mmCIF file of C-alpha atoms in Angstrom:
data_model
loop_
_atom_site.group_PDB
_atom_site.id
_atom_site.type_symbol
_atom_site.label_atom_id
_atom_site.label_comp_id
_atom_site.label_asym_id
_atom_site.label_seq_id
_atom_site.Cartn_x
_atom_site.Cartn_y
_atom_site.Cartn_z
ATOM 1 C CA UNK A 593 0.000 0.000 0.000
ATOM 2 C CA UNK A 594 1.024 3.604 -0.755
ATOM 3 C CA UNK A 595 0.979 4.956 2.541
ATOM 4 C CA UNK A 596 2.604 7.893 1.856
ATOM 5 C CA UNK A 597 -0.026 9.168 -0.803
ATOM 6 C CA UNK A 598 -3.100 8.388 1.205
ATOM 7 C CA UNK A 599 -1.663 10.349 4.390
ATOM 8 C CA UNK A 600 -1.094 13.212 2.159
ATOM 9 C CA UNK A 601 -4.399 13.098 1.047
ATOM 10 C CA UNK A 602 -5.910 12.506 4.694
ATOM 11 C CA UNK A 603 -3.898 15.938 6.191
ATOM 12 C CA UNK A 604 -4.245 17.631 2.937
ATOM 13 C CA UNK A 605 -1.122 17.955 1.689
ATOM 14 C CA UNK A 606 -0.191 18.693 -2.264
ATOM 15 C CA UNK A 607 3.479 19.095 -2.057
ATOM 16 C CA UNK A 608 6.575 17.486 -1.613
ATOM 17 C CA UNK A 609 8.153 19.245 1.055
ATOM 18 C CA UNK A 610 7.400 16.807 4.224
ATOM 19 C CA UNK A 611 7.765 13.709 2.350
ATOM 20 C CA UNK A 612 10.993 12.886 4.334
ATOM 21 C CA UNK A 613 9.150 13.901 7.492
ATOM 22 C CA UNK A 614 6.315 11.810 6.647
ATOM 23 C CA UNK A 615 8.179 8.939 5.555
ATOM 24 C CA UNK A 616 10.205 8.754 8.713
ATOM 25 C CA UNK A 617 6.109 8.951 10.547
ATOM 26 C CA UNK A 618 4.981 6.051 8.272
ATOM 27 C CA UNK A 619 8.002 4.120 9.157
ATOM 28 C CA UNK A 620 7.862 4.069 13.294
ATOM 29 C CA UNK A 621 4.054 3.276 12.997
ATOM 30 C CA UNK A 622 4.777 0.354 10.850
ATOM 31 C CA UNK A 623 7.176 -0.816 13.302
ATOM 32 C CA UNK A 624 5.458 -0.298 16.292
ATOM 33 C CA UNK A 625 2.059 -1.646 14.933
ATOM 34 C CA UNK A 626 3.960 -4.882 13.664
ATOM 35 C CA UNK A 627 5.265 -5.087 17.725
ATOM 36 C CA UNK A 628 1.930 -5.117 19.015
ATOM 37 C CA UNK A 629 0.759 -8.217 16.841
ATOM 38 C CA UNK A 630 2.215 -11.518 16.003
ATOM 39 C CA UNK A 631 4.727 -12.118 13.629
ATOM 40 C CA UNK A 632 3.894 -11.651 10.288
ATOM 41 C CA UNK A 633 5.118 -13.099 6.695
ATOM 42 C CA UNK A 634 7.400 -10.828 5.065
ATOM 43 C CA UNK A 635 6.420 -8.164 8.067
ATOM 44 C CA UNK A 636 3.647 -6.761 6.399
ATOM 45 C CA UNK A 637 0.838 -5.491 7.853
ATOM 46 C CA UNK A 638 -2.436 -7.171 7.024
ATOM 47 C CA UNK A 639 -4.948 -5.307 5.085
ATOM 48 C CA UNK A 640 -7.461 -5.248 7.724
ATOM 49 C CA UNK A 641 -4.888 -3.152 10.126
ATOM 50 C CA UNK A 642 -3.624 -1.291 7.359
ATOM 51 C CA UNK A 643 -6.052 1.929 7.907
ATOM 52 C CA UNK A 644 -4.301 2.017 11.781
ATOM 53 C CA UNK A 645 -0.983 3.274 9.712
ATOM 54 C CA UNK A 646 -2.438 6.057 7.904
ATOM 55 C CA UNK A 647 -4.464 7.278 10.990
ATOM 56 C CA UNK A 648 -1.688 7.182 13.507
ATOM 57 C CA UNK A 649 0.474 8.661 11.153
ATOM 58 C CA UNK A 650 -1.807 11.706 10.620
ATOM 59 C CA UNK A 651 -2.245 12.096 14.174
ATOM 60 C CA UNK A 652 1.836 11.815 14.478
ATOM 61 C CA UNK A 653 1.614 14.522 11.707
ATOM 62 C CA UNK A 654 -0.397 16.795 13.155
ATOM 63 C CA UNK A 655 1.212 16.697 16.732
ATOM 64 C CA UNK A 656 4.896 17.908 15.381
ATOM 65 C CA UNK A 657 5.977 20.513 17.949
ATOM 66 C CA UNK A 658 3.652 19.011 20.974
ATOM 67 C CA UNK A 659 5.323 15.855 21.273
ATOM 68 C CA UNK A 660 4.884 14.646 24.756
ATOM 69 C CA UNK A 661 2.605 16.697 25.595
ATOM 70 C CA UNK A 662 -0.872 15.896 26.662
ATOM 71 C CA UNK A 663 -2.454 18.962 26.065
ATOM 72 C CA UNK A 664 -2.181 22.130 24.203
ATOM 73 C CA UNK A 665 -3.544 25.628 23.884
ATOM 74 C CA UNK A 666 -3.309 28.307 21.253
ATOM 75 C CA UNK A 667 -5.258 31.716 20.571
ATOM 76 C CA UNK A 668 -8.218 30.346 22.394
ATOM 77 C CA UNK A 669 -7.986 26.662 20.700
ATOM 78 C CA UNK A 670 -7.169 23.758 22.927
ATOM 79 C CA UNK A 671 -6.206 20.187 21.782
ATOM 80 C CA UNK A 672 -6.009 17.082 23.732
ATOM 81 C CA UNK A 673 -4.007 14.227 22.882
ATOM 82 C CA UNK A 674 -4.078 10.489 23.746
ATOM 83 C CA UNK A 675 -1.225 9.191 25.865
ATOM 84 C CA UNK A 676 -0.951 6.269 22.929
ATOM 85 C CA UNK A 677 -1.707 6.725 19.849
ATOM 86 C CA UNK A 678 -2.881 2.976 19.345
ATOM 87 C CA UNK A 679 -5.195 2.529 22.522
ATOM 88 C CA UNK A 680 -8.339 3.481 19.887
ATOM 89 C CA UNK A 681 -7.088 0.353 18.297
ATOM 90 C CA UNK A 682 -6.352 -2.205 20.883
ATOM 91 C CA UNK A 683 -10.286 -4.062 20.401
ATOM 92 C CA UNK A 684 -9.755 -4.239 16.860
ATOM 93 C CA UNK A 685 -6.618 -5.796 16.975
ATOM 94 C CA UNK A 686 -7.326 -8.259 20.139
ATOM 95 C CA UNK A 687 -10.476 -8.921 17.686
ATOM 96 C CA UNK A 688 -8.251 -10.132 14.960
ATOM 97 C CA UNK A 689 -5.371 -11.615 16.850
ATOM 98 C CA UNK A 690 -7.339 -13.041 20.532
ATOM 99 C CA UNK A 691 -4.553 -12.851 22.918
ATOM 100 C CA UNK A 692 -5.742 -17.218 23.537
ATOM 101 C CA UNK A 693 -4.739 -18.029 20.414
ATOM 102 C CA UNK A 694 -1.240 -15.798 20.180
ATOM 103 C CA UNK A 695 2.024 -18.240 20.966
ATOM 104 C CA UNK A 696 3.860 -16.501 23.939
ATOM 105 C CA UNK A 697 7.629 -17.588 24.296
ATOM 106 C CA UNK A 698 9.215 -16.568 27.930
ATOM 107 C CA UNK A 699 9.497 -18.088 31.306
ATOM 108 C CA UNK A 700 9.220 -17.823 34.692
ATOM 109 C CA UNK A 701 11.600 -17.949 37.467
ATOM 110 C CA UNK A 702 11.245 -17.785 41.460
ATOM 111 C CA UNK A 703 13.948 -17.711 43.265
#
């Protein structure tokens, strides 16, 4: 999938100029999505997930300068932000990957 071009299209943007930026967004969502579910062939992401990219990725976008922050308050506007970006997705990926049927390698140790 083109992520790039549809998160242009979702902030509204025409030009080049933040591709980098953007591409570096795109990236770290991929990865961290990909951490939060099984392995995957290849490490792609499977279509059904693939609309979590382009909507964390806008709402990395649009957060540039308030990283960390929790709130945020300009000329009368105030934002909120979540304190993760993917806990709006967390049913519909435990819907599609039931943490019963995920294979869990570790251990346990008591001493």
């Amino acid at each position: 999938m083109d992520y790039l071009k549809k998160v242009k299209t979702r902030i509204g943007l025409t030009d080049d100029l933040q591709d980098e930026q953007l591409k570096t967004i795109i990236e770290n969502v991929e990865a961290e999505l990909l951490s939060r579910i099984p392995k995957q062939p290849d490490d792609v992401i499977p279509s059904e997930l693939e609309f979590i990219v382009i909507e964390v990725s806008s709402k990395r976008y649009n957060r540039i300068g308030a990283e960390g922050m929790t709130s945020e308050s300009v000329d009368g506007r105030s934002n909120s932000f979540e304190a993760n970006d993917f806990d709006a997705y967390d049913k519909i990926i435990d819907a599609l990957f039931p943490v019963d049927t995920l294979e869990r390698k570790g251990g346990i140790r008591f001493y």
